[in-house]
Amino acid sequence: MTDQVHDGWYCADADAQGFVSYDYIRREANRLSLEDFERSFPVPALMVVYRGVDQAESEGMDPGQSGVQLLTMSVKSASILRYLSRVAFVCKRPGNPYAHLISVGRSANNDISVGVDSVSKVHGYLVREDGRWRFTDHGSTNGSRINGHDLVPKEKYTLKDRDVLQLGLEVMFEFMDPASLYRKARS
């Protein structure tokens, strides 16, 4: 059974691809209390994260560290760079079909559209079931990972707060509940 939470909520400030600026989130977090922030942004967010391998090595970071330092990769194409400092909320785009599925992929008609070559047209989807958010890789060409573990296509995987979801070769999102996003934006 699918949970129908926050039915119809959509961030009015999102662009055509479903993303908002992290600066906007920061301003709102500094303006609002946690309770008001959670009312304004009642769904989890996918925050685009990136740390270049050469940058991590030059700063003497231990690759085993947790958090953003964990996210090391080399840029395969410059297209990922336009998503840095962007946040996508896990919600339906108005007018998109399949009310219970939030699609993610390269095609512009996804709820969250990521125009990066290594992301499939419909890469996967998120769904809320039994009070938990789950991600399913739709059979993408370049696969998906959660916290570095390869996902089996067509199987559902539970996402927890602060998990890292990787789509294809270079797109990494940090899955954040509203309270975590609030705390990060205020730090």
Coordinates of C-alpha atoms in Angstrom, one line a residue:
M1 CA 0.0 0.0 0.0
T2 CA 1.3 3.4 -0.9
D3 CA 1.2 6.3 1.6
Q4 CA -0.4 9.4 0.1
V5 CA 1.5 12.1 2.1
H6 CA 1.6 15.7 1.2
D7 CA -0.6 15.0 -1.9
G8 CA -0.2 17.8 -4.3
W9 CA 2.6 19.6 -2.6
Y10 CA 5.2 21.0 -5.0
C11 CA 7.9 23.6 -4.4
A12 CA 6.7 26.7 -6.3
D13 CA 10.3 27.9 -6.6
A14 CA 11.5 24.8 -8.4
D15 CA 12.8 25.2 -12.0
A16 CA 11.6 23.2 -15.0
Q17 CA 13.8 20.3 -13.9
G18 CA 12.5 20.2 -10.4
F19 CA 15.5 21.9 -8.7
V20 CA 15.8 24.9 -6.4
S21 CA 18.9 26.8 -5.4
Y22 CA 20.5 25.8 -2.1
D23 CA 21.0 29.5 -1.4
Y24 CA 17.2 29.8 -1.4
I25 CA 16.9 26.9 1.0
R26 CA 19.6 28.5 3.2
R27 CA 17.7 31.8 3.3
E28 CA 14.5 30.0 4.2
A29 CA 16.2 28.0 7.0
N30 CA 17.7 31.1 8.5
R31 CA 14.3 32.9 8.3
L32 CA 12.1 30.1 9.7
S33 CA 11.9 28.0 12.8
L34 CA 12.4 24.2 12.3
E35 CA 8.6 23.7 12.7
D36 CA 7.8 26.3 10.1
F37 CA 10.5 25.0 7.7
E38 CA 9.1 21.5 8.0
R39 CA 5.6 22.9 7.2
S40 CA 7.0 24.8 4.2
F41 CA 9.0 21.9 2.9
P42 CA 7.2 18.7 4.2
V43 CA 9.0 16.2 1.9
P44 CA 12.6 14.9 1.8
A45 CA 15.1 16.5 -0.5
L46 CA 17.8 15.2 -2.8
M47 CA 20.8 17.5 -2.6
V48 CA 23.4 17.2 -5.3
V49 CA 26.8 16.6 -3.9
Y50 CA 30.3 16.3 -5.5
R51 CA 33.9 16.2 -4.4
G52 CA 36.5 15.8 -7.1
V53 CA 39.1 13.0 -6.4
D54 CA 42.1 15.3 -7.0
Q55 CA 40.6 17.9 -4.6
A56 CA 40.0 15.3 -1.9
E57 CA 43.6 14.0 -2.2
S58 CA 45.1 17.5 -2.3
E59 CA 43.3 18.4 1.0
G60 CA 44.6 15.2 2.6
M61 CA 41.2 13.7 3.2
D62 CA 40.9 10.1 4.3
P63 CA 38.7 8.4 1.7
G64 CA 37.0 6.4 4.5
Q65 CA 35.6 9.5 6.2
S66 CA 31.9 9.9 6.4
G67 CA 29.8 12.7 4.9
V68 CA 30.6 14.7 1.8
Q69 CA 34.3 13.7 2.0
L70 CA 33.1 10.2 1.1
L71 CA 31.8 11.4 -2.3
T72 CA 34.8 11.2 -4.6
M73 CA 34.6 10.9 -8.3
S74 CA 36.1 12.3 -11.5
V75 CA 34.0 14.4 -13.8
K76 CA 33.0 12.5 -16.9
S77 CA 31.2 15.5 -18.4
A78 CA 30.7 19.1 -17.4
S79 CA 26.9 18.6 -17.4
I80 CA 26.9 17.6 -13.7
L81 CA 28.4 20.9 -12.7
R82 CA 25.2 22.8 -13.4
Y83 CA 23.5 20.9 -10.6
L84 CA 25.9 21.7 -7.9
S85 CA 24.4 23.7 -5.1
R86 CA 20.9 22.5 -6.2
V87 CA 18.2 20.7 -4.3
A88 CA 15.3 18.7 -5.7
F89 CA 12.4 17.9 -3.4
V90 CA 10.9 14.3 -3.6
C91 CA 7.5 15.2 -5.0
K92 CA 5.4 15.0 -8.1
R93 CA 5.7 17.7 -10.7
P94 CA 2.2 19.1 -11.5
G95 CA 0.5 17.2 -14.3
N96 CA 2.9 14.2 -14.4
P97 CA 1.2 10.8 -14.4
Y98 CA 1.5 8.0 -11.9
A99 CA 0.7 9.9 -8.7
H100 CA 2.4 7.4 -6.4
L101 CA 5.8 7.3 -8.3
I102 CA 8.3 10.1 -8.4
S103 CA 10.4 9.5 -11.5
V104 CA 14.0 10.5 -11.8
G105 CA 15.9 10.5 -15.1
R106 CA 17.4 12.4 -18.0
S107 CA 14.1 12.9 -19.9
A108 CA 12.5 16.3 -19.3
N109 CA 9.1 14.7 -18.4
N110 CA 10.5 13.1 -15.2
D111 CA 9.5 14.6 -11.9
I112 CA 13.2 15.2 -11.3
S113 CA 15.0 15.7 -14.5
V114 CA 18.8 15.3 -14.5
G115 CA 20.3 16.2 -17.9
V116 CA 23.5 14.1 -17.6
D117 CA 24.5 11.5 -20.3
S118 CA 25.2 8.7 -17.8
V119 CA 21.7 8.9 -16.4
S120 CA 19.0 6.9 -18.3
K121 CA 15.9 8.6 -19.7
V122 CA 13.8 7.1 -16.9
H123 CA 16.6 6.0 -14.5
G124 CA 14.4 5.1 -11.5
Y125 CA 11.7 6.2 -9.2
L126 CA 10.9 6.9 -5.6
V127 CA 7.8 5.8 -3.8
R128 CA 6.6 6.2 -0.2
E129 CA 5.4 2.9 1.3
D130 CA 4.7 1.9 4.9
G131 CA 6.1 5.2 6.1
R132 CA 9.5 4.7 4.3
W133 CA 10.9 6.1 1.1
R134 CA 12.1 3.5 -1.4
F135 CA 14.1 3.8 -4.6
T136 CA 13.9 1.4 -7.5
D137 CA 16.3 1.4 -10.5
H138 CA 14.1 1.1 -13.5
G139 CA 16.7 -1.0 -15.4
S140 CA 19.1 1.9 -16.2
T141 CA 22.1 1.4 -18.5
N142 CA 24.7 2.7 -16.0
G143 CA 23.1 1.5 -12.8
S144 CA 22.4 3.0 -9.4
R145 CA 24.0 2.8 -6.0
I146 CA 23.1 3.6 -2.4
N147 CA 26.1 4.4 -0.2
G148 CA 28.4 2.8 -2.8
H149 CA 26.4 -0.5 -3.0
D150 CA 25.2 -1.5 -6.5
L151 CA 21.4 -1.9 -6.8
V152 CA 19.7 -4.7 -8.5
P153 CA 17.3 -3.3 -11.2
K154 CA 13.6 -3.5 -10.4
E155 CA 14.2 -4.1 -6.7
K156 CA 13.0 -1.6 -4.0
Y157 CA 15.6 -0.2 -1.6
T158 CA 14.8 1.8 1.5
L159 CA 16.4 5.2 1.7
K160 CA 17.4 6.5 5.1
D161 CA 18.2 10.1 6.1
R162 CA 21.7 11.1 4.8
D163 CA 22.0 8.1 2.4
V164 CA 23.9 8.8 -0.8
L165 CA 22.0 7.8 -3.9
Q166 CA 24.1 7.6 -7.1
L167 CA 22.6 7.6 -10.5
G168 CA 24.8 6.5 -13.4
L169 CA 28.5 7.3 -13.3
E170 CA 28.5 10.8 -11.8
V171 CA 25.3 12.0 -10.2
M172 CA 25.2 11.8 -6.5
F173 CA 22.4 12.9 -4.2
E174 CA 22.3 13.1 -0.5
F175 CA 18.8 12.0 0.6
M176 CA 17.7 14.4 3.5
D177 CA 14.6 14.6 5.5
P178 CA 13.3 18.1 6.2
A179 CA 14.9 18.4 9.6
S180 CA 18.4 17.4 8.3
L181 CA 18.1 19.8 5.4
Y182 CA 17.2 22.5 7.8
R183 CA 20.2 21.8 10.1
K184 CA 22.6 21.6 7.2
A185 CA 21.3 24.8 5.7
R186 CA 21.8 26.6 9.0
S187 CA 25.3 25.4 9.7

